[in-house]
CSV table of C-alpha atoms in Angstrom, one decimal:
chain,number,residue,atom,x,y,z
A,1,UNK,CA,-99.4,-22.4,-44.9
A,2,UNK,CA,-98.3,-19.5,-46.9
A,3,UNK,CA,-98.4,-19.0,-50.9
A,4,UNK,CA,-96.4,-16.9,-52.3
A,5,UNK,CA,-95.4,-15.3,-56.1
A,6,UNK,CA,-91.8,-13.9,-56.5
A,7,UNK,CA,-91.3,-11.4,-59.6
A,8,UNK,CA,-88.6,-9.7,-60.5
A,9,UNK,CA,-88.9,-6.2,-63.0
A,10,UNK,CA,-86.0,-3.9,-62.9
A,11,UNK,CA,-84.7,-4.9,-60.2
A,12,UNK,CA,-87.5,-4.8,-57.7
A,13,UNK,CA,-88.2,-8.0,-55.9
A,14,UNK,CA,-91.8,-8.1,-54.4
A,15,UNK,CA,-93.1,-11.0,-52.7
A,16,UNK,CA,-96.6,-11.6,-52.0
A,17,UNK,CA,-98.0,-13.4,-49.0
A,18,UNK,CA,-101.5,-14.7,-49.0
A,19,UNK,CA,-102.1,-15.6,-45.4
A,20,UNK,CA,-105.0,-16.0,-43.1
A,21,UNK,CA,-107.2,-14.4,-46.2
A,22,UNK,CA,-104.7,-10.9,-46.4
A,23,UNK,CA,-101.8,-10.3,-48.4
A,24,UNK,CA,-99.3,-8.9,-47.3
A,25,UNK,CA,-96.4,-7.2,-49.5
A,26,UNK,CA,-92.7,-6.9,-49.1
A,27,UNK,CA,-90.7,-4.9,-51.2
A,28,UNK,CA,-86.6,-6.1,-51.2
A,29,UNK,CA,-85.0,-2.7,-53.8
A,30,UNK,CA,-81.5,-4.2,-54.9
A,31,UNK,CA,-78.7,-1.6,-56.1
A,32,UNK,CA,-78.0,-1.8,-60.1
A,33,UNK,CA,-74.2,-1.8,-58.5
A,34,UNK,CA,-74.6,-4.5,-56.8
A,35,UNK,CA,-74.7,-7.4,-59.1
A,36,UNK,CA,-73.9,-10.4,-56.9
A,37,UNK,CA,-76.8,-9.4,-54.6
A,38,UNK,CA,-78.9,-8.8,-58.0
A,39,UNK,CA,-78.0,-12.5,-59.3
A,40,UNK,CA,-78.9,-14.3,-55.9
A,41,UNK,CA,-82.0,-12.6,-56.1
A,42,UNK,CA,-82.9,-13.6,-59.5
A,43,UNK,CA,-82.0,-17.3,-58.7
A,44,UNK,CA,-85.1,-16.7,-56.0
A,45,UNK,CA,-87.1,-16.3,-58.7
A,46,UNK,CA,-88.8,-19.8,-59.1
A,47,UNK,CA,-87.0,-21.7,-56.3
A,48,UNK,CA,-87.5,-22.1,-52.3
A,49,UNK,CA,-84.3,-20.7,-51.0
A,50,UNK,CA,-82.9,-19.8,-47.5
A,51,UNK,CA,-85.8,-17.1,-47.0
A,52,UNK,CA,-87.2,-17.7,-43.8
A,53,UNK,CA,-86.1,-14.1,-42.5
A,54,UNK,CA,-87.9,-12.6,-44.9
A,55,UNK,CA,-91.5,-14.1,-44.4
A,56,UNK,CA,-93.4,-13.3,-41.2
A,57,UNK,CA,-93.6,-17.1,-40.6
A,58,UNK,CA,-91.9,-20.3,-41.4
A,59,UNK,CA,-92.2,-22.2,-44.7
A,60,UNK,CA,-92.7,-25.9,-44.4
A,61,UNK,CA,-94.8,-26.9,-47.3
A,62,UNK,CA,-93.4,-26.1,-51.4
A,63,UNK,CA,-96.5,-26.2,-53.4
A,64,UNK,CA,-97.0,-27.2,-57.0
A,65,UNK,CA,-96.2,-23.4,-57.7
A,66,UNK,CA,-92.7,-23.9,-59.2
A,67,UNK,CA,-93.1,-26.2,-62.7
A,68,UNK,CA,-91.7,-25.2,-65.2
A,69,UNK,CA,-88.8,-22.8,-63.9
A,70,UNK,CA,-85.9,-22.2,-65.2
A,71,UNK,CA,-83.8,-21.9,-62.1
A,72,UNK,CA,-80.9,-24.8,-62.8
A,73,UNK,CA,-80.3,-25.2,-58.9
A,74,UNK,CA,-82.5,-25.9,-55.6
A,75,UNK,CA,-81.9,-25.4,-51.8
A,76,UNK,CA,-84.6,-26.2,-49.3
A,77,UNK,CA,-84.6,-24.0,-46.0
A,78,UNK,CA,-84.1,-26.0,-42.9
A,79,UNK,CA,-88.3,-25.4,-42.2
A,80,UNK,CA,-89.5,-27.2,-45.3
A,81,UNK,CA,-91.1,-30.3,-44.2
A,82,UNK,CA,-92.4,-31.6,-47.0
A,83,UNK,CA,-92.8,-31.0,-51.1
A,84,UNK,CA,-96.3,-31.4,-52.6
A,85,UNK,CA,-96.9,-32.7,-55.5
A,86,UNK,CA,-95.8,-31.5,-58.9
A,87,UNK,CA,-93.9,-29.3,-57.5
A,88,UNK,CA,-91.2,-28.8,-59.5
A,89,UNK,CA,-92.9,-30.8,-62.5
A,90,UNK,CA,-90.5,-30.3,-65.9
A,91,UNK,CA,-88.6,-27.4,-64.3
A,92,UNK,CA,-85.0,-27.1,-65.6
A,93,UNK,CA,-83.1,-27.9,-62.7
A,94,UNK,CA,-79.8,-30.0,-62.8
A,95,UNK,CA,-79.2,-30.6,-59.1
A,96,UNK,CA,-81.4,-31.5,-56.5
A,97,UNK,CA,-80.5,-31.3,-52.4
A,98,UNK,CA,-82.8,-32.4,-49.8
A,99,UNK,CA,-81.7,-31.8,-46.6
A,100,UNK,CA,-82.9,-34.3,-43.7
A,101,UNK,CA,-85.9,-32.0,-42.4
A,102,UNK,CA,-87.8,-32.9,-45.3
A,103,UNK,CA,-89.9,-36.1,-44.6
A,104,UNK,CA,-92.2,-36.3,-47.4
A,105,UNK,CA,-92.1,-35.8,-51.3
A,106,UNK,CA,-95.7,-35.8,-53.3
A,107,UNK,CA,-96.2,-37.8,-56.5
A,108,UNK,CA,-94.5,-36.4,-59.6
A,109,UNK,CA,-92.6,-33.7,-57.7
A,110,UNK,CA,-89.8,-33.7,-60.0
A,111,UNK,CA,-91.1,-35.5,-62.7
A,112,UNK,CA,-89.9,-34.2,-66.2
A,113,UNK,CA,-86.5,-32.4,-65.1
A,114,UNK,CA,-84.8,-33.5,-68.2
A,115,UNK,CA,-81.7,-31.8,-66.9
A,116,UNK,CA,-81.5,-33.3,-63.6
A,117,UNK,CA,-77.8,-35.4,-63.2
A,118,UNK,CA,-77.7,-35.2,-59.4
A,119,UNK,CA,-80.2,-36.5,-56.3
A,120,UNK,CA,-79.7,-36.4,-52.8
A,121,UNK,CA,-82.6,-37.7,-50.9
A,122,UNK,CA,-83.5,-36.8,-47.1
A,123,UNK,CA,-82.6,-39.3,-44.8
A,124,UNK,CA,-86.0,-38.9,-42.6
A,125,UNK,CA,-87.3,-39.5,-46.2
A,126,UNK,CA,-89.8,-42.3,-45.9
A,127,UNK,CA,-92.1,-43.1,-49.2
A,128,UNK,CA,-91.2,-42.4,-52.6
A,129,UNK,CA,-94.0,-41.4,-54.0
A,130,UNK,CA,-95.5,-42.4,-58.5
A,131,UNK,CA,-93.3,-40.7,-60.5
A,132,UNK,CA,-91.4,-38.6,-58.4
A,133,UNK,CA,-88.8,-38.7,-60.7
A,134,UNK,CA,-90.3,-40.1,-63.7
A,135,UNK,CA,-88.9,-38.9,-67.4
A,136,UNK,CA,-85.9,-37.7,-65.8
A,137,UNK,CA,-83.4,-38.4,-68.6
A,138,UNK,CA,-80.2,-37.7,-67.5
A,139,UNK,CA,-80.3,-39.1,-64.0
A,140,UNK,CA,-77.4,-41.7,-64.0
A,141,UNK,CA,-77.6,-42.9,-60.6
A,142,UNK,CA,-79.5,-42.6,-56.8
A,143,UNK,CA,-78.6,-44.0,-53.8
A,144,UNK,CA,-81.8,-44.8,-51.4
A,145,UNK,CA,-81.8,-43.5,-48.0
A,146,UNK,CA,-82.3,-46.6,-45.2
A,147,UNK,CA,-85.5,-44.6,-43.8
A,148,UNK,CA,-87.3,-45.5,-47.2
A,149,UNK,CA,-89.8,-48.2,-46.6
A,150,UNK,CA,-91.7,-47.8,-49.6
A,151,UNK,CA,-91.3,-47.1,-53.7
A,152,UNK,CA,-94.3,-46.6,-55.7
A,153,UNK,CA,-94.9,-47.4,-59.4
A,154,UNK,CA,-93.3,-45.5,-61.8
A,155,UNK,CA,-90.8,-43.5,-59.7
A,156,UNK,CA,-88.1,-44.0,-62.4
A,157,UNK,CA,-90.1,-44.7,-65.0
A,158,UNK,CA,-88.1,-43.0,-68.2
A,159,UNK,CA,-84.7,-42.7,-66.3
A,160,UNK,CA,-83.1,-43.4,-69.8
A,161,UNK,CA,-79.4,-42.7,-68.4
A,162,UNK,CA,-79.7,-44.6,-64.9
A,163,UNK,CA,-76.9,-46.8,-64.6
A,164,UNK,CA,-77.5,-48.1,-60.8
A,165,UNK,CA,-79.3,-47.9,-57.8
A,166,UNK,CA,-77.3,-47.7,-54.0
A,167,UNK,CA,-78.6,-47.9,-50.9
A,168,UNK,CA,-81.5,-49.7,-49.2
A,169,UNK,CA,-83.3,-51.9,-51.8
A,170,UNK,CA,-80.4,-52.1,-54.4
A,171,UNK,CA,-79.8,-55.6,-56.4
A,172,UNK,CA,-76.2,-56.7,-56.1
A,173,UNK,CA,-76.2,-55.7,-59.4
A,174,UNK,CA,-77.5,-52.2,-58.7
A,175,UNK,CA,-79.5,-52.5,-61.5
A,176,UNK,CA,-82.8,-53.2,-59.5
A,177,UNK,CA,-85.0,-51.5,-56.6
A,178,UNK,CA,-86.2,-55.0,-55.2
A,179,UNK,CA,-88.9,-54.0,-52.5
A,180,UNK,CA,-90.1,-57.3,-50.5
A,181,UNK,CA,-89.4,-59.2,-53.7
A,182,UNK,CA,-90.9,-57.2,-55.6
A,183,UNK,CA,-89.1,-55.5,-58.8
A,184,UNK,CA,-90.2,-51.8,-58.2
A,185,UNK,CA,-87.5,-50.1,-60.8
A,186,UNK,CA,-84.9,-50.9,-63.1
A,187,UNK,CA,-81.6,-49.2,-64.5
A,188,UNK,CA,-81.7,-49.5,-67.9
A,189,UNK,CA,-79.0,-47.0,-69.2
A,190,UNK,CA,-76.5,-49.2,-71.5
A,191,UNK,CA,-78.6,-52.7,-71.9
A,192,UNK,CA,-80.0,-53.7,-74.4
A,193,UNK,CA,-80.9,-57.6,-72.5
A,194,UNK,CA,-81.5,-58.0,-69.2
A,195,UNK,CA,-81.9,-61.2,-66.5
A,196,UNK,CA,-84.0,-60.3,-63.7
A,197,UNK,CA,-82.2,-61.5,-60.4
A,198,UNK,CA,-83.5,-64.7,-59.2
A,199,UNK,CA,-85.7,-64.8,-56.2
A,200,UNK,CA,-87.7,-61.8,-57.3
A,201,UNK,CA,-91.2,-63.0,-57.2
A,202,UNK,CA,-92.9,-59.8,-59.0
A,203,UNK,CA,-92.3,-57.3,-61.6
A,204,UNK,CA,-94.0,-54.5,-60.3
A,205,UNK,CA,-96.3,-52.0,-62.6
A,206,UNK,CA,-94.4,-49.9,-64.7
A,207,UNK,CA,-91.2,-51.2,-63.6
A,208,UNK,CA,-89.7,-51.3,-67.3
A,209,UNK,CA,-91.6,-48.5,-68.6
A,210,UNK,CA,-90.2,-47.0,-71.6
A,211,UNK,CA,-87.0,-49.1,-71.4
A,212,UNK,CA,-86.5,-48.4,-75.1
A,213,UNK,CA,-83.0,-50.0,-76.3
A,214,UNK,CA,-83.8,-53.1,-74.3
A,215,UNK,CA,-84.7,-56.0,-76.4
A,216,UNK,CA,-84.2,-59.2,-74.3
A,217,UNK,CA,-85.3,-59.7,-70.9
A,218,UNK,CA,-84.9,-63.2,-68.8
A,219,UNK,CA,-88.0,-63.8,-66.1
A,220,UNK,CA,-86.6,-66.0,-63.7
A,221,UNK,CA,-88.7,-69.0,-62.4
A,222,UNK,CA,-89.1,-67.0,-58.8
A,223,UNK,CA,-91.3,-64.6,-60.5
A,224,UNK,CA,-95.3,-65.7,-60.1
A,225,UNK,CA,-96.5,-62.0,-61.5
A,226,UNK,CA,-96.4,-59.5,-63.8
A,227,UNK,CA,-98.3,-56.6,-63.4
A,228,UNK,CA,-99.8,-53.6,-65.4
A,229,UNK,CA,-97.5,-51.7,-67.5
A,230,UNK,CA,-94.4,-54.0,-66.4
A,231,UNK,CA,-93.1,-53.6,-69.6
A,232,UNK,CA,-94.9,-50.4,-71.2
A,233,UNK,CA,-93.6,-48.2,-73.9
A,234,UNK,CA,-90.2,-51.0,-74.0
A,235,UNK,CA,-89.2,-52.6,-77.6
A,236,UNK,CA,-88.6,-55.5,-77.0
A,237,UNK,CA,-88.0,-58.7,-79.3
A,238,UNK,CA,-87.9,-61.4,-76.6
A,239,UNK,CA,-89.2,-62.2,-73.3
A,240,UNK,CA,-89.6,-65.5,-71.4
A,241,UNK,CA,-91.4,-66.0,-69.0
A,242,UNK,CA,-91.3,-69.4,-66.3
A,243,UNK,CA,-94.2,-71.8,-66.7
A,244,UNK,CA,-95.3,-71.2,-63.3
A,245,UNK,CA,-96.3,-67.7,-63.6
A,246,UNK,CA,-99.7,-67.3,-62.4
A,247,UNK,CA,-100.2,-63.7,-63.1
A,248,UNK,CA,-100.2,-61.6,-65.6
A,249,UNK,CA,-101.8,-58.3,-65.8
């Protein structure tokens, strides 16, 4: 597993390598003529590029080492096997592209990306992990990959601007990730009362977290449980709930 640092200072890239307890260094001089070159090279700066040629092995793990960038854009080389956790926690990215070697995505990865409009999820993806993408506020809509056999709590927790869900455990409605009838996330972008599809027969934690222009939500009788932080951080002025609920956490 390699960790590196990539700076930038007048126009000297040099990357680090800790491996096997040494570091090595690599020194990439770019011309002040060449601009395009110099601009490509900047955009490495806080992002996991196309860079295999340049390291002495292959990258297949992205550590927690790239919060906070500015960088508006990732692209995954096609060794990168998985992205810990954190890993790009409240960076400033706007588009995220997974390509299909990645198989696993730690918890909050790209929680906090306020910017982010655009998600394309591996297909060999198979968990999505607590709050992958929680707080992501301009997210509008995800579609979820067939190889996903699991969504944890508060993936989309704070998605303010998701409008629908596609793909593998999507209500008709879209509105709803509905994982063996459970109600793991909702859409909330643009409601302000919701009914819960019937049939569901939980509301998973978390799964209206900070739902804050909703104010009326319909439980249908299917639903037996409620569980912690269903509804946290939401406003709402009505609820009801069927008499048969059993559980309530």
């Amino acid at each position: 597993r390699l960790l590196f640092l990539l700076f930038q200072a007048n126009f000297l890239l040099i990357v680090l390598l800790l491996q096997d307890g040494g570091l090595l260094h690599r020194t990439l001089k770019v011309s002040q003529r060449d601009t395009k070159r110099q601009s490509r090279i900047s955009l490495l700066f806080c992002t996991i590029l196309t860079m295999a040629k340049i390291f002495p092995k292959e990258i297949d793990y992205v550590t927690g080492a790239f919060g906070g960038t500015k960088s508006k854009a990732v692209t995954f080389g096609p060794c990168v096997r998985e992205i810990g956790e954190c890993a790009f926690l409240g960076s400033d990215l706007e588009r995220i592209y997974m390509p299909d070697n990645v198989c696993e995505v730690g918890r909050f990865a790209f929680a906090n990306c306020k910017a982010v409009e655009y998600v394309r999820l591996s297909s060999r993806l198979t968990k999505i992990e607590e709050g992958v993408f929680q707080d992501c506020t301009k997210l509008k809509t995800i579609r979820i990959p067939d190889s996903v056999v699991e969504v944890s709590r508060a993936a989309f927790a704070g998605c303010e601007s998701l409008t629908s869900f596609e793909g593998k455990y999507a209500s008709r409605d879209g509105r709803c990730l509905i994982v063996d009838g459970e109600l793991v996330a909702f859409a909330p972008a643009g409601l302000t009362e919701y009914s819960i599809p019937s049939g569901v027969l939980k509301v998973g934690e978390f799964a209206f977290a900070s739902c804050y222009n909703l104010k009326k939500v319909i439980v249908p009788d299917s639903v037996c449980e409620i569980m912690k932080g269903a509804f946290y951080g939401s406003y709402l002025d009505f609820i009801r709930l069927p008499l048969r609920i059993r559980f309530v956490d």
